Amino acid sequence: MATYPKQVKIIDVGPRDGLQNEKSPVPASVKIELVHRLQDAGLKEIEVTSFVSPKWVPQMGDNAEVMAGVQRRADVQYSVLTPNMKGYEASVDSQPDEIVVFGAASEAFSQKNINCSIAESIERFAPVVAAAKAAGIAVRGAMSCTVGCPYEGEIAPSRVAYLAELMKGIGVERVDVADTIGVGTPLKVQKAIEATLPYFDVDHVSGHFHDTYGQALSNTLAALQMGVWNFQSSIAGLGGCPYAKGATGNVATEDVVYMLHGMGIETGIDLDKLVDAGIFISDFLQRKLNSRVAVALINKRAG
């Protein structure tokens, strides 16, 4: 019988990864309220926003406003995505507890996503990581497409190992093993994690699974069996990568917590409050969707 961790820490990426792909603007006030509801539910790590050019990700254009509006708690870690030195420098005034840099285990995805090779992407991040660590800011590395790529197909574990080694080499402190397009299955996920462990111990590895084929909870269980106790998920299952065609949302935080509690694993999260947070953001997005549909119908009739 498998031995599972007694407790799990979850990073909710909903405010950033979950909302970045929404076509209609989500006001900063709603994003701030979502962060507050997540921390009220017991989340101790929240990925709040991304300091990326609004030209590429318009939804994150209010990053500084959102960070300034969050009523922080001393026991909660607030992270932000920084795609380059310019993004990092823009984030500093917001005083993030952690920055997130990223790289892909797929050369094709790296070229499509950030127009450079894997090695070049890590070279770009090296000064960002150095600056953050010098400023006392923690650094996490997101490793995308660790089991599958929309352009290359299946990804060999050796490519994951290559990326993990590069991340370790520039000083990244912990990494996410991400199934960006949700094509992973339990054994493939375990092989990707195994490829990471020579460079990062299990306490510094987290699972990040999308649910395109309904495998995210199975993959979470497979990672738990390896001793992984850090996971990322998104409230209400929101999200999807803008550069990964067909990728659906992240696994829902509510589903992960329900499963973990059912296994007797502690999370420190109040499931009822978490569900309320999911209803809050889902209701808002549904109203926005209904509004867009109504406008489209009016325009069609007027035409």
PDB file of C-alpha atoms in Angstrom, residues 4 9 72 83 96 112 114 125 145 151-152 167 193 196-197 210-211 231 237 265:
ATOM      1  CA  TYR A   4       1.125   9.342   1.179  1.00  0.00           C
ATOM      2  CA  LYS A   9       0.418  22.652   0.426  1.00  0.00           C
ATOM      3  CA  ARG A  72      -1.623  40.836   2.773  1.00  0.00           C
ATOM      4  CA  PRO A  83       9.008  36.821 -18.086  1.00  0.00           C
ATOM      5  CA  PRO A  96       6.312  39.942  -4.259  1.00  0.00           C
ATOM      6  CA  LYS A 112       6.336  29.487 -30.156  1.00  0.00           C
ATOM      7  CA  ILE A 114       8.945  33.142 -26.183  1.00  0.00           C
ATOM      8  CA  PHE A 125      16.350  34.313 -16.853  1.00  0.00           C
ATOM      9  CA  CYS A 145       5.195  20.747 -21.400  1.00  0.00           C
ATOM     10  CA  TYR A 151       3.785  20.865 -31.534  1.00  0.00           C
ATOM     11  CA  GLU A 152       6.178  17.996 -30.718  1.00  0.00           C
ATOM     12  CA  MET A 167      16.999  25.698 -13.889  1.00  0.00           C
ATOM     13  CA  ILE A 193       9.018  13.850 -11.802  1.00  0.00           C
ATOM     14  CA  THR A 196      13.528  16.189 -12.035  1.00  0.00           C
ATOM     15  CA  LEU A 197      14.574  14.610  -8.731  1.00  0.00           C
ATOM     16  CA  HIS A 210      -4.314  20.487 -16.507  1.00  0.00           C
ATOM     17  CA  ASP A 211      -7.467  18.462 -16.947  1.00  0.00           C
ATOM     18  CA  PHE A 231       0.645  21.162  -5.908  1.00  0.00           C
ATOM     19  CA  GLY A 237     -10.727  24.951 -12.728  1.00  0.00           C
ATOM     20  CA  ILE A 265      -4.445  14.412   4.088  1.00  0.00           C
TER      21      ILE A 265
END
